[in-house]
mmCIF file of C-alpha atoms in Angstrom:
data_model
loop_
_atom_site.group_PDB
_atom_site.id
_atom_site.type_symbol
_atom_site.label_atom_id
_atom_site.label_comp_id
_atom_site.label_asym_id
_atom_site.label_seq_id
_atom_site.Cartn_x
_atom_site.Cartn_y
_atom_site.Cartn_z
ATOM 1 C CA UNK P 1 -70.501 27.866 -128.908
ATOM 2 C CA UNK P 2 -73.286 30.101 -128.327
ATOM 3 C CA UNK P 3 -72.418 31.376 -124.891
ATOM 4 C CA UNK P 4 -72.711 27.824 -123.791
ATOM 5 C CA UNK P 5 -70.775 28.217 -120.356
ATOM 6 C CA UNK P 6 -69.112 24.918 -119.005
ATOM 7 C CA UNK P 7 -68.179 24.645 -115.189
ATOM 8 C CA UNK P 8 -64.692 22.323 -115.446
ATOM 9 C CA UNK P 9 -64.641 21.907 -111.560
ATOM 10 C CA UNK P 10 -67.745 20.167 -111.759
ATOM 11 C CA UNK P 11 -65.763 17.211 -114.509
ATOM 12 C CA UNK P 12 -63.635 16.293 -111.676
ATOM 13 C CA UNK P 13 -65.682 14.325 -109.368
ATOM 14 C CA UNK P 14 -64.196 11.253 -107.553
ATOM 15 C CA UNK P 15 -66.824 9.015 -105.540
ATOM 16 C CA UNK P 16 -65.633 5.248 -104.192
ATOM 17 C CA UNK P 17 -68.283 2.481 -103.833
ATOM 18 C CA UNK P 18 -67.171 0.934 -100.714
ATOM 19 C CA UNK P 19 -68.587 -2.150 -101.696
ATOM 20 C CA UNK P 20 -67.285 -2.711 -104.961
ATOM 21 C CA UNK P 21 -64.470 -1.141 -104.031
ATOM 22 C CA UNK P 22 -64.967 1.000 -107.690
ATOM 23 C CA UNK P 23 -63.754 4.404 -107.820
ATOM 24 C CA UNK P 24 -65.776 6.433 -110.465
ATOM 25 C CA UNK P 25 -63.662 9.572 -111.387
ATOM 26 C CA UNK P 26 -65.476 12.051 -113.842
ATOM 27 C CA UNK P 27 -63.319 13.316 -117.289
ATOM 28 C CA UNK P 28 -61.381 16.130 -115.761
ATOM 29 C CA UNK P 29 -60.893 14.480 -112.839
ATOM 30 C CA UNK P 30 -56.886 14.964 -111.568
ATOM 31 C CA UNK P 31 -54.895 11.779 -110.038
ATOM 32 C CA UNK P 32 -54.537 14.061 -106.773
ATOM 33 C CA UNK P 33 -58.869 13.851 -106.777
ATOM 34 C CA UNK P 34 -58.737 9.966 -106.995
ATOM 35 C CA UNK P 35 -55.957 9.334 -104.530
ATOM 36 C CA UNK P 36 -57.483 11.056 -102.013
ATOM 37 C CA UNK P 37 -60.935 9.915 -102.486
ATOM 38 C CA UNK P 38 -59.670 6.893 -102.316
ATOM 39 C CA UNK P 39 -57.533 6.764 -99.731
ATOM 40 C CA UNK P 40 -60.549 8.038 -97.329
ATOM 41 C CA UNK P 41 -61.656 4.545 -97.699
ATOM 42 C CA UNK P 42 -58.452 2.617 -97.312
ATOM 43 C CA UNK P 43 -57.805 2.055 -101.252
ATOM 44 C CA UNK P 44 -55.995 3.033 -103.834
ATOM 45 C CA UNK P 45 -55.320 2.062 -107.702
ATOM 46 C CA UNK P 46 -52.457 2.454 -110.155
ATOM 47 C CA UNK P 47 -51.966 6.009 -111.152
ATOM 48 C CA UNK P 48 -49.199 8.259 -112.253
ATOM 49 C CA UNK P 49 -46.512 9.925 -110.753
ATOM 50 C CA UNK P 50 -47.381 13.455 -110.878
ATOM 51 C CA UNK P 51 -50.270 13.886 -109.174
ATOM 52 C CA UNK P 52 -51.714 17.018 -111.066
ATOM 53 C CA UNK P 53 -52.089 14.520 -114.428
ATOM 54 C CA UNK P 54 -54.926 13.866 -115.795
ATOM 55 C CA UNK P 55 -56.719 11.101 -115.300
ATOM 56 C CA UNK P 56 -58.009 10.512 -118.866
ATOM 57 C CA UNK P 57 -54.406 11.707 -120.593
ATOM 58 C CA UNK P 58 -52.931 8.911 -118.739
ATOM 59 C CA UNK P 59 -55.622 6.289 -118.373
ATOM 60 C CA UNK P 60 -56.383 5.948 -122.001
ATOM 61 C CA UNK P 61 -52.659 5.789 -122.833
ATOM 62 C CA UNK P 62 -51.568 2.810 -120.783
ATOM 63 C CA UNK P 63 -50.721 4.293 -117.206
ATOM 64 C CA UNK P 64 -47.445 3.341 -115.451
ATOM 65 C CA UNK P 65 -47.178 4.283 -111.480
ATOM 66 C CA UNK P 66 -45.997 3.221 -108.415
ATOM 67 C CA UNK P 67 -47.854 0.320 -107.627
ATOM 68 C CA UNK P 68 -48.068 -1.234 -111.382
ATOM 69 C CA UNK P 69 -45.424 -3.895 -110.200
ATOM 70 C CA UNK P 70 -48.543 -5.420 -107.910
ATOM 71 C CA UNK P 71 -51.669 -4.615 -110.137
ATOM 72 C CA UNK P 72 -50.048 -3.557 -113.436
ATOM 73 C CA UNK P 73 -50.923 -0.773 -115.689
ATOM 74 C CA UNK P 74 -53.993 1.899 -115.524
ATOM 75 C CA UNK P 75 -55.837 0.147 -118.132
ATOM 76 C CA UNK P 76 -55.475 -3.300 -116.535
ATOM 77 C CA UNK P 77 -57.341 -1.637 -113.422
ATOM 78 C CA UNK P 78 -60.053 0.374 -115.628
ATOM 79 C CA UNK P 79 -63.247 -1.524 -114.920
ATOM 80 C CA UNK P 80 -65.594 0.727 -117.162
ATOM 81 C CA UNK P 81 -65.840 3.591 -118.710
ATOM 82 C CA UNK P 82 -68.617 6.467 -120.317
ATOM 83 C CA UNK P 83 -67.645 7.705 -123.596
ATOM 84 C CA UNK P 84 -69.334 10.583 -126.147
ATOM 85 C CA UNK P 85 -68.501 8.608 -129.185
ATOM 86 C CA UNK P 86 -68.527 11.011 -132.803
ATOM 87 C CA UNK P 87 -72.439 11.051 -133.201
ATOM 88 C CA UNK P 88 -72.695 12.247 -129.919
ATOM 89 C CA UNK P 89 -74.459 8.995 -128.532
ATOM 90 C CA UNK P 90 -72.702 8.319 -124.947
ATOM 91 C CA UNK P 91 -71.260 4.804 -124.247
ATOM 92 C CA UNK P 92 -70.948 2.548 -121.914
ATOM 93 C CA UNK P 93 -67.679 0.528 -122.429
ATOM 94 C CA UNK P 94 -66.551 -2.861 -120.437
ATOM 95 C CA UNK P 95 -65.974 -6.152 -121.280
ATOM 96 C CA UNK P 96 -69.840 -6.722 -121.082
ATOM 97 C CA UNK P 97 -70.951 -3.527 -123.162
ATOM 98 C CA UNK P 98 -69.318 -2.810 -126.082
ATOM 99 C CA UNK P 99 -66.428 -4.670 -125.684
ATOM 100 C CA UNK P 100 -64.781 -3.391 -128.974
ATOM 101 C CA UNK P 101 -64.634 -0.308 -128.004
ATOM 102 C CA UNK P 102 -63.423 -1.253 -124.507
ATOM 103 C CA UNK P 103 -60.274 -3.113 -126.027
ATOM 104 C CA UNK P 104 -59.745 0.395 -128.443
ATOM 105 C CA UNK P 105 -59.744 2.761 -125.429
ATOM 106 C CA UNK P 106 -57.327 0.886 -122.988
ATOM 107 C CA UNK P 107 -54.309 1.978 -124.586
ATOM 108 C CA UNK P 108 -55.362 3.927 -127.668
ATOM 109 C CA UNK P 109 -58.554 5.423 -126.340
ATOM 110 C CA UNK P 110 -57.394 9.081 -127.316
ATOM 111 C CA UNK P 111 -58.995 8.341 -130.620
ATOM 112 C CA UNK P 112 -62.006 6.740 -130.282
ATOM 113 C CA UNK P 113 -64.488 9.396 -128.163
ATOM 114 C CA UNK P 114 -64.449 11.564 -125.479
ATOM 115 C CA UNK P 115 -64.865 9.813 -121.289
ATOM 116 C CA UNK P 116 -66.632 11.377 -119.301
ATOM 117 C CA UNK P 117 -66.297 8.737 -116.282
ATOM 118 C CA UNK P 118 -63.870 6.247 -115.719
ATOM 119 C CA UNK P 119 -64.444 3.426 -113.216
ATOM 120 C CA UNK P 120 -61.731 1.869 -111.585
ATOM 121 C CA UNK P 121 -60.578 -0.952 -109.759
ATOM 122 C CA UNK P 122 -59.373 -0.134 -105.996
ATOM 123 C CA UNK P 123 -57.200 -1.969 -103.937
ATOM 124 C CA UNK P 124 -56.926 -1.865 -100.184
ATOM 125 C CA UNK P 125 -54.181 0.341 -98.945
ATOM 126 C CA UNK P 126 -54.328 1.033 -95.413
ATOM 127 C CA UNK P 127 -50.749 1.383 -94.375
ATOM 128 C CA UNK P 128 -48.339 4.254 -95.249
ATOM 129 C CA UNK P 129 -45.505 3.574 -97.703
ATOM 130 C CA UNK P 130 -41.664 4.376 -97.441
ATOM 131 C CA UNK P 131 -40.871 6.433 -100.199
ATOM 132 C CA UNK P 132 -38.683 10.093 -101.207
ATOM 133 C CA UNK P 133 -35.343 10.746 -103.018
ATOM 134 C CA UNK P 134 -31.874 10.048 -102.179
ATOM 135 C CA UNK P 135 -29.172 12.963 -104.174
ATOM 136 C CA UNK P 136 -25.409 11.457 -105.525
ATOM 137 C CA UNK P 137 -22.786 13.006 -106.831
ATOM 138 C CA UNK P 138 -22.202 12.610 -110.377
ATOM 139 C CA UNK P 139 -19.473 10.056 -109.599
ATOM 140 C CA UNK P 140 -22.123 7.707 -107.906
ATOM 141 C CA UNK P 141 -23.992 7.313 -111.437
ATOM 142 C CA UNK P 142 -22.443 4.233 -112.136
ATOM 143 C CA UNK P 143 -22.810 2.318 -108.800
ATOM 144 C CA UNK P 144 -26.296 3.417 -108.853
ATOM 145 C CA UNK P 145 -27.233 1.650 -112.267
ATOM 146 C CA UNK P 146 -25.665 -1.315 -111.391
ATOM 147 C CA UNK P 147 -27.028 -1.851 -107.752
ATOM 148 C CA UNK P 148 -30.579 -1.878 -109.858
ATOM 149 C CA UNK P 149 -29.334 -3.716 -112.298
ATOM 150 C CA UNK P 150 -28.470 -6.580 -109.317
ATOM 151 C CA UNK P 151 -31.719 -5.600 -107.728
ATOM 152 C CA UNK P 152 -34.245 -6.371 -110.860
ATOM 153 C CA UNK P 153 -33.089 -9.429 -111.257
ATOM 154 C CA UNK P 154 -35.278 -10.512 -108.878
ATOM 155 C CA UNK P 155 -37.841 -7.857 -108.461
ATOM 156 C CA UNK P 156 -40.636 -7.452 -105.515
ATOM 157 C CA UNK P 157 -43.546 -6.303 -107.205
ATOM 158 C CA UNK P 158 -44.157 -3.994 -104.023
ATOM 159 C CA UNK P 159 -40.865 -1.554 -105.133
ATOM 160 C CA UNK P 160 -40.263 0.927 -107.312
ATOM 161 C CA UNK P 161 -37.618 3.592 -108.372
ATOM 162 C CA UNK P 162 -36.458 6.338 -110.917
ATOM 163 C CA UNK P 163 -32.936 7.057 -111.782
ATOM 164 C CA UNK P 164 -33.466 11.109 -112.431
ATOM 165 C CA UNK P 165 -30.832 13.255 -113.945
ATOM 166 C CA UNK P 166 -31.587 17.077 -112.873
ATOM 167 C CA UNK P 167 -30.488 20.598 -112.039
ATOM 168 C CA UNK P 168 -31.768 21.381 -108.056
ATOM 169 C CA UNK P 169 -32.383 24.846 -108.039
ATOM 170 C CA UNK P 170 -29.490 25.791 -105.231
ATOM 171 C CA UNK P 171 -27.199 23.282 -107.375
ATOM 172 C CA UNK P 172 -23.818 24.411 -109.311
ATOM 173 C CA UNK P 173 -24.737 21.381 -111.837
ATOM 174 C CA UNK P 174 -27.004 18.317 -112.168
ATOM 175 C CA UNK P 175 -26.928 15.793 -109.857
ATOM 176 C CA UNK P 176 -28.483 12.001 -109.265
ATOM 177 C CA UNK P 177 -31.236 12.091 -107.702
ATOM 178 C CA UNK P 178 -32.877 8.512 -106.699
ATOM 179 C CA UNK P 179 -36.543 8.444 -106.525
ATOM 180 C CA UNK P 180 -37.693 5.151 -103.814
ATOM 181 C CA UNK P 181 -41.126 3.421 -103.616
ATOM 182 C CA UNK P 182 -42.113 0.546 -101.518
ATOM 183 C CA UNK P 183 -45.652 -0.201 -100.676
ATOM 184 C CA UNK P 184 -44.733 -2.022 -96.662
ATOM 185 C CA UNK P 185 -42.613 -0.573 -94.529
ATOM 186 C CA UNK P 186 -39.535 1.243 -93.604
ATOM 187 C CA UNK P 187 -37.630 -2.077 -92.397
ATOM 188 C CA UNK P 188 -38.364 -3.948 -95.351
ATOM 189 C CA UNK P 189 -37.293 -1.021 -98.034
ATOM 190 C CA UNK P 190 -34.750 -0.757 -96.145
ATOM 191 C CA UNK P 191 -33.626 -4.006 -96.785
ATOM 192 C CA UNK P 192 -35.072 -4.304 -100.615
ATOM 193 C CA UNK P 193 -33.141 -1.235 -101.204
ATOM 194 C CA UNK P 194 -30.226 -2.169 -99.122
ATOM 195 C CA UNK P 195 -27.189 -1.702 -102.201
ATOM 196 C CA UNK P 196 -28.245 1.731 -102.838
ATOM 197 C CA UNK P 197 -28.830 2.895 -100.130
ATOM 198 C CA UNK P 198 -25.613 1.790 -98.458
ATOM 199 C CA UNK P 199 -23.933 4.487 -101.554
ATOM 200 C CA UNK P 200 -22.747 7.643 -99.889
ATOM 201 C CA UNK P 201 -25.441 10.089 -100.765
ATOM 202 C CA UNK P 202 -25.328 14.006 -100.433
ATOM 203 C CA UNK P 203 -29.250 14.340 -99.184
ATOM 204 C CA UNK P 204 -31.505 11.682 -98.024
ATOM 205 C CA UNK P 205 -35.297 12.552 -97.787
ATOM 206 C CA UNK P 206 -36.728 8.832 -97.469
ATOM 207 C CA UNK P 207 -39.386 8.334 -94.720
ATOM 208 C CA UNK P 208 -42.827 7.053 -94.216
ATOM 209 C CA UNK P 209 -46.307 8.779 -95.508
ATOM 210 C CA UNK P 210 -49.505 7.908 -96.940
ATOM 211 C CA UNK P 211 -49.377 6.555 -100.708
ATOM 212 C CA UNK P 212 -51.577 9.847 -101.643
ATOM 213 C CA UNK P 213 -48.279 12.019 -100.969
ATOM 214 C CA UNK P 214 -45.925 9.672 -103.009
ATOM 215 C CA UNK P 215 -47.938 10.739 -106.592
ATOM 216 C CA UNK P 216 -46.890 14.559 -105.255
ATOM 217 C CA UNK P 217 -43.215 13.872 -105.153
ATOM 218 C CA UNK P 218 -42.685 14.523 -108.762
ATOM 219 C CA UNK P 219 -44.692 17.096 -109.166
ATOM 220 C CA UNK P 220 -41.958 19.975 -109.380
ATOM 221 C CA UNK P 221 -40.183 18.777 -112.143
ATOM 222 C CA UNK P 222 -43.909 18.839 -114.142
ATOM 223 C CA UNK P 223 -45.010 21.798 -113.385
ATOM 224 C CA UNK P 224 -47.278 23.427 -116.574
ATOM 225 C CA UNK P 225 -45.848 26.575 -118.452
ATOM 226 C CA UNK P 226 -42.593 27.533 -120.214
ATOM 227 C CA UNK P 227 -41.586 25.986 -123.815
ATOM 228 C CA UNK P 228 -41.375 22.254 -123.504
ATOM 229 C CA UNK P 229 -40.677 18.543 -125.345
ATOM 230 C CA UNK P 230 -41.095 15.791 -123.842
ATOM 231 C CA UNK P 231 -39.071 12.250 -125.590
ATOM 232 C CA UNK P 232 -39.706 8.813 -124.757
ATOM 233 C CA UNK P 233 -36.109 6.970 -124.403
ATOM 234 C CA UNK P 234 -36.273 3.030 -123.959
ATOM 235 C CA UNK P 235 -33.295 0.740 -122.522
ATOM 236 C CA UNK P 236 -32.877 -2.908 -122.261
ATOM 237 C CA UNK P 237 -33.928 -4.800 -119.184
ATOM 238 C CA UNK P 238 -30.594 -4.615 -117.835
ATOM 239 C CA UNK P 239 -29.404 -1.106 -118.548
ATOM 240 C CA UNK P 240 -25.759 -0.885 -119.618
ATOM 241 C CA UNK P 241 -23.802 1.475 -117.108
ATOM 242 C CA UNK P 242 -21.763 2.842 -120.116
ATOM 243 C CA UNK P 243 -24.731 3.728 -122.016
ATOM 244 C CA UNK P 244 -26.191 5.981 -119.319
ATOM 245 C CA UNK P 245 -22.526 7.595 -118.153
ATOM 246 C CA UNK P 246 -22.687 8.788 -122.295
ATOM 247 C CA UNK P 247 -26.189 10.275 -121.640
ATOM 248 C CA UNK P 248 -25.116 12.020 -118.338
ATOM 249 C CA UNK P 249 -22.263 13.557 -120.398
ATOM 250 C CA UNK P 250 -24.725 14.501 -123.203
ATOM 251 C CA UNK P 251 -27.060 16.266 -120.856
ATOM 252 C CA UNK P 252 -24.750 17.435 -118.649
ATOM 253 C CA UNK P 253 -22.796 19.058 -121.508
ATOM 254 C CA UNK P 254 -26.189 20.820 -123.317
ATOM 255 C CA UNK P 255 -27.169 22.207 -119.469
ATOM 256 C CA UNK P 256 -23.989 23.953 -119.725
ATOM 257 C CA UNK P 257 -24.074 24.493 -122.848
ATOM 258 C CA UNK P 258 -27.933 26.345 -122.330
ATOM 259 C CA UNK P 259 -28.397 27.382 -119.125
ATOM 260 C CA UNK P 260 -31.825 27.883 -120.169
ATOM 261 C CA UNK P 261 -32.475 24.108 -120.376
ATOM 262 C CA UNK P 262 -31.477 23.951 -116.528
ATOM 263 C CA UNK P 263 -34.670 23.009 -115.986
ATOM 264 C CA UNK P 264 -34.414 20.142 -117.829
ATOM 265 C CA UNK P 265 -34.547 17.050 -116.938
ATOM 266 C CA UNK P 266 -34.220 12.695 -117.923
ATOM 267 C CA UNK P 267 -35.288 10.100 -115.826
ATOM 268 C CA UNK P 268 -34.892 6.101 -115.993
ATOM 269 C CA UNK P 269 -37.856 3.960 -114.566
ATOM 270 C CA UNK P 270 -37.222 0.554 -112.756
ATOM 271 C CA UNK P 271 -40.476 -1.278 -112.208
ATOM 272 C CA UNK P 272 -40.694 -4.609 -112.175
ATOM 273 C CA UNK P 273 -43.115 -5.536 -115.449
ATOM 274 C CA UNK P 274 -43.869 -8.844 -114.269
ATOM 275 C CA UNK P 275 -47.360 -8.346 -113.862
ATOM 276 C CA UNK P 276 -47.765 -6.347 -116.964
ATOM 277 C CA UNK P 277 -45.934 -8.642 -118.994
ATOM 278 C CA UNK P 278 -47.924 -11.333 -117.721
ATOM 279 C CA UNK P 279 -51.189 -10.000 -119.876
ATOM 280 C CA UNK P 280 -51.846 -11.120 -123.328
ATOM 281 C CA UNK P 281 -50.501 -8.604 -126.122
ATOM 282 C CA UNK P 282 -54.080 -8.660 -127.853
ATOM 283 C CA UNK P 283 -55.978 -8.251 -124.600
ATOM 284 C CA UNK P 284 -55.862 -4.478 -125.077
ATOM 285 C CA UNK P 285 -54.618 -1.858 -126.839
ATOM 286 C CA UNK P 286 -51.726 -1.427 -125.305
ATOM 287 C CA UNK P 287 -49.118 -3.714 -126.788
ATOM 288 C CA UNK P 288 -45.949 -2.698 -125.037
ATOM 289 C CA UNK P 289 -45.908 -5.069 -122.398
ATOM 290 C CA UNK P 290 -42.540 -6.352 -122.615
ATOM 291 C CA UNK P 291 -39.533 -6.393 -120.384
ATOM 292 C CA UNK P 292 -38.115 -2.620 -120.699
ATOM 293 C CA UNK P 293 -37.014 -0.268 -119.036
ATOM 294 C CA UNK P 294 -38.687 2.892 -120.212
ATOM 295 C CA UNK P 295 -37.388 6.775 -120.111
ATOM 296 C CA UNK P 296 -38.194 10.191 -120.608
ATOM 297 C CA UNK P 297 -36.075 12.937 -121.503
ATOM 298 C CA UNK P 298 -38.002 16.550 -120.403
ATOM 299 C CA UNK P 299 -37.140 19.162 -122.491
ATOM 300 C CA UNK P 300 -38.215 23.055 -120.633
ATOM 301 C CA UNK P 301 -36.613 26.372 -122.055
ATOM 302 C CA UNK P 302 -38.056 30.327 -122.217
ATOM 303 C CA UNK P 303 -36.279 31.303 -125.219
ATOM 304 C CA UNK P 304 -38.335 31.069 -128.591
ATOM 305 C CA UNK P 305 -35.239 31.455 -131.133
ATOM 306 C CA UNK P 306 -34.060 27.686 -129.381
ATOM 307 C CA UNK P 307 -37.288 25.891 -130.067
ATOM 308 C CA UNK P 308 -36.410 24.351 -133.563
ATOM 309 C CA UNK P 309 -32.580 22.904 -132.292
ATOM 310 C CA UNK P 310 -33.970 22.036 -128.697
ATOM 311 C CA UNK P 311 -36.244 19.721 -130.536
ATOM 312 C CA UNK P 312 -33.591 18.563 -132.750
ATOM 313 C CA UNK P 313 -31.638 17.613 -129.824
ATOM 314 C CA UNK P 314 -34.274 15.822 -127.879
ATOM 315 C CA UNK P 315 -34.625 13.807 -130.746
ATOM 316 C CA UNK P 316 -31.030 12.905 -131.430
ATOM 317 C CA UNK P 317 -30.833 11.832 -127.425
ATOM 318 C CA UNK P 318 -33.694 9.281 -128.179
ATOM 319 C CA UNK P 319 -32.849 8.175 -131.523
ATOM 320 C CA UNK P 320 -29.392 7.068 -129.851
ATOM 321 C CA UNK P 321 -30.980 4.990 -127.509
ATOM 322 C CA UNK P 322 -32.982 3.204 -130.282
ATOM 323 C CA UNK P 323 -29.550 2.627 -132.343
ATOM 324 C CA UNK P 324 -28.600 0.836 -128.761
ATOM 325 C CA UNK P 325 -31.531 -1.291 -128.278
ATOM 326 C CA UNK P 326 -31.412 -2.342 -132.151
ATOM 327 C CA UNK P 327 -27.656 -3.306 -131.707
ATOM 328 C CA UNK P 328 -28.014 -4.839 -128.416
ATOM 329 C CA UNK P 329 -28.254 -8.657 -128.491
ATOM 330 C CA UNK P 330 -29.399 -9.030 -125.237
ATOM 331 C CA UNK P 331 -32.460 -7.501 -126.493
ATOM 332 C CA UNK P 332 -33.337 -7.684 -130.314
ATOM 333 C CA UNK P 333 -36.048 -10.378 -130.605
ATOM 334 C CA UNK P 334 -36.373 -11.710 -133.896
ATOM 335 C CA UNK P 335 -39.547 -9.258 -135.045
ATOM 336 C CA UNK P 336 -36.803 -6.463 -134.413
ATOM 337 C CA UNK P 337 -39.417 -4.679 -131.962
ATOM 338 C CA UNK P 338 -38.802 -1.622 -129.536
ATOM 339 C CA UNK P 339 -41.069 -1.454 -126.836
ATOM 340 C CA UNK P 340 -42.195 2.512 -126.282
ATOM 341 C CA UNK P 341 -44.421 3.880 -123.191
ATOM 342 C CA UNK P 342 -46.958 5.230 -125.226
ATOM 343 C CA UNK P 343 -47.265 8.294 -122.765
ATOM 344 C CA UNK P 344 -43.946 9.738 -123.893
ATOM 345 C CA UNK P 345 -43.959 9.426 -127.065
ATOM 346 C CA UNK P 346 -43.452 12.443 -129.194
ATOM 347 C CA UNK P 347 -41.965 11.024 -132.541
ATOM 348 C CA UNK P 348 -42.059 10.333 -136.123
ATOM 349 C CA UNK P 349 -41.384 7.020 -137.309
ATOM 350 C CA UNK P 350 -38.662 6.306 -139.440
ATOM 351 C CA UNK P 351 -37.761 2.755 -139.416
ATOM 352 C CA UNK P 352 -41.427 1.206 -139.097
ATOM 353 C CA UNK P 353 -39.647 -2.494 -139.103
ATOM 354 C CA UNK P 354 -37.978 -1.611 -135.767
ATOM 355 C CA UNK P 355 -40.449 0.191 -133.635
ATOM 356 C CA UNK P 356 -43.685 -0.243 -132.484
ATOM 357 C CA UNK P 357 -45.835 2.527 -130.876
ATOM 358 C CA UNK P 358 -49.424 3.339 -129.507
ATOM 359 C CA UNK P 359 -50.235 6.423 -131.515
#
């Protein structure tokens, strides 16, 4: 490198055009820089939920968050972006300027340059959300799937949620712990929410605050450091309550099992897709935009000598729920497709014919 000295702070800029309402985050720029530059002008756009992501890991691979229900994913919110392309000419991709490339990088951008800038769409956000977790007891898992089972049926793009199975710290065992979004207020989650809520719960921590703190509420069980494999785990639109009691016993079991997993941890995500499904397939490179529900099982031990059969078992936990999507008739379309989040996928494919991925 030739001593060549780079400054990283100064790759995570975040400025907001007011009038365009644009946000224009530099390469190294963290979701924690954007949502609070942009919520010091009343705005916000679709991010993830761990605020200490980076934007470009998650951008150019789709993007899921809170708020894709009203505005969809990432991607569908990227405006423009500035790319160092191989030859080391930089780019300036949008639907105007090289559009090619535009389509390549929202979705599968990871392999087509390096962004420096991405340029965002904002989208007024003035008023604090109602959002936090809610903790059950084990026995609770099976109410809890079907209440938002009852609830997606029909969806309000405005709330969100993540069934989380997980080990608290000052816990004997995992628990269920309930993760709650909803972009209005307290009376109308309340109401939205109503069938879970009314479950018996062991801890509540729901309340009011300002979008910027919901992408923070996550950010424990993501923290970097320690050995780690992350799996993404898909499940029909309607996720069968038997399926995930067989997955609680699976990870309760290997927690016990290794206590050096107990950091471990799998989590269901109930958005409503509407609004991403509603996008053309071929309008970008990111094809999953079908009605799923998608998962990710987060793998985090210490001990070396477990790396190879961690692994092993990560992957038989998400190879089970592909055996249950393929058999499930309530799903299989005729092409035999399996929708995965791009973001969590760590996989090789073995039946081509039955899954589809953005790799």
């Amino acid at each position: 490198m030739g001593g060549l000295v780079i400054d990283l702070s100064e790759m995570r800029k975040v400025t907001v055009d007011e009038a365009t309402k644009q946000i224009h985050a530099q390469g190294g720029a963290l979701w924690e820089d954007v949502d609070n530059a942009a919520a010091s002008k009343g705005l916000a756009t679709v991010g993830g939920t761990v605020n200490h992501t980076g934007v470009g890991g998650l951008t150019l691979g789709g993007g899921f968050g809170w708020l894709s229900g009203q505005y969809g994913t990432t991607v569908d919110n990227l405006v423009s972006a500035r790319i160092v392309v191989a030859n080391g000419d930089i780019l300036t991709a949008s639907v105007q300027e090289n559009s090619d490339l535009f389509w390549a990088i929202r979705g599968a951008g990871h392999n087509f340059g390096v962004v420096v800038e991405f340029v965002l769409r904002g989208h007024d956000q003035p008023d604090e959300v109602y959002a936090g977790s809610i903790v059950f007891t084990p026995d609770k898992l099976t109410a809890v799937i079907e209440s938002f089972n009852a609830r997606m049926e029909k969806p309000d793009p405005k709330g969100g949620a993540m069934v989380v199975f997980a080990k608290p710290p000052d816990s004997p065992g995992p628990v269920v712990i309930v993760n709650l979004f909803y972009n209005g207020s307290q009376s109308d989650a309340e109401i939205y929410f109503k069938s879970v809520l009314d479950l018996e719960s062991v801890a509540n921590m729901m309340q009011s605050m300002p979008y910027r703190n919901v992408n923070g509420m996550l950010n424990a069980q993501a923290v970097p450091g320690g050995r780690r494999s992350l799996k993404a785990i898909t499940f029909d639109q309607t996720v069968r309550p038997e399926y995930i009691q067989n997955l609680w016993d699976d990870f309760t079991s290997k927690l016990e099992e290794k206590p050096d997993l107990s950091e471990s941890f799998l989590a269901i995500e109930f958005y409503d897709l509407a609004k991403t499904a509603s996008i053309p397939v071929d309008a970008t490179a990111f094809a999953t935009r079908g009605q799923y529900r998608a998962g990710i099982l987060g793998m985090k031990w210490s001990n070396a000598d477990d790396d190879l059969a961690n692994r092993a078992w990560a992957r038989s936990i998400r190879d089970k729920c592909h055996e249950w999507i393929v058999s499930s008739p309530q799903y299989a379309p005729a092409s035999g497709v399996i929708y995965e989040y791009g973001n969590y996928l760590e996989r090789k494919i073995t039946k081509p014919s039955l899954i589809t991925e953005n790799v």
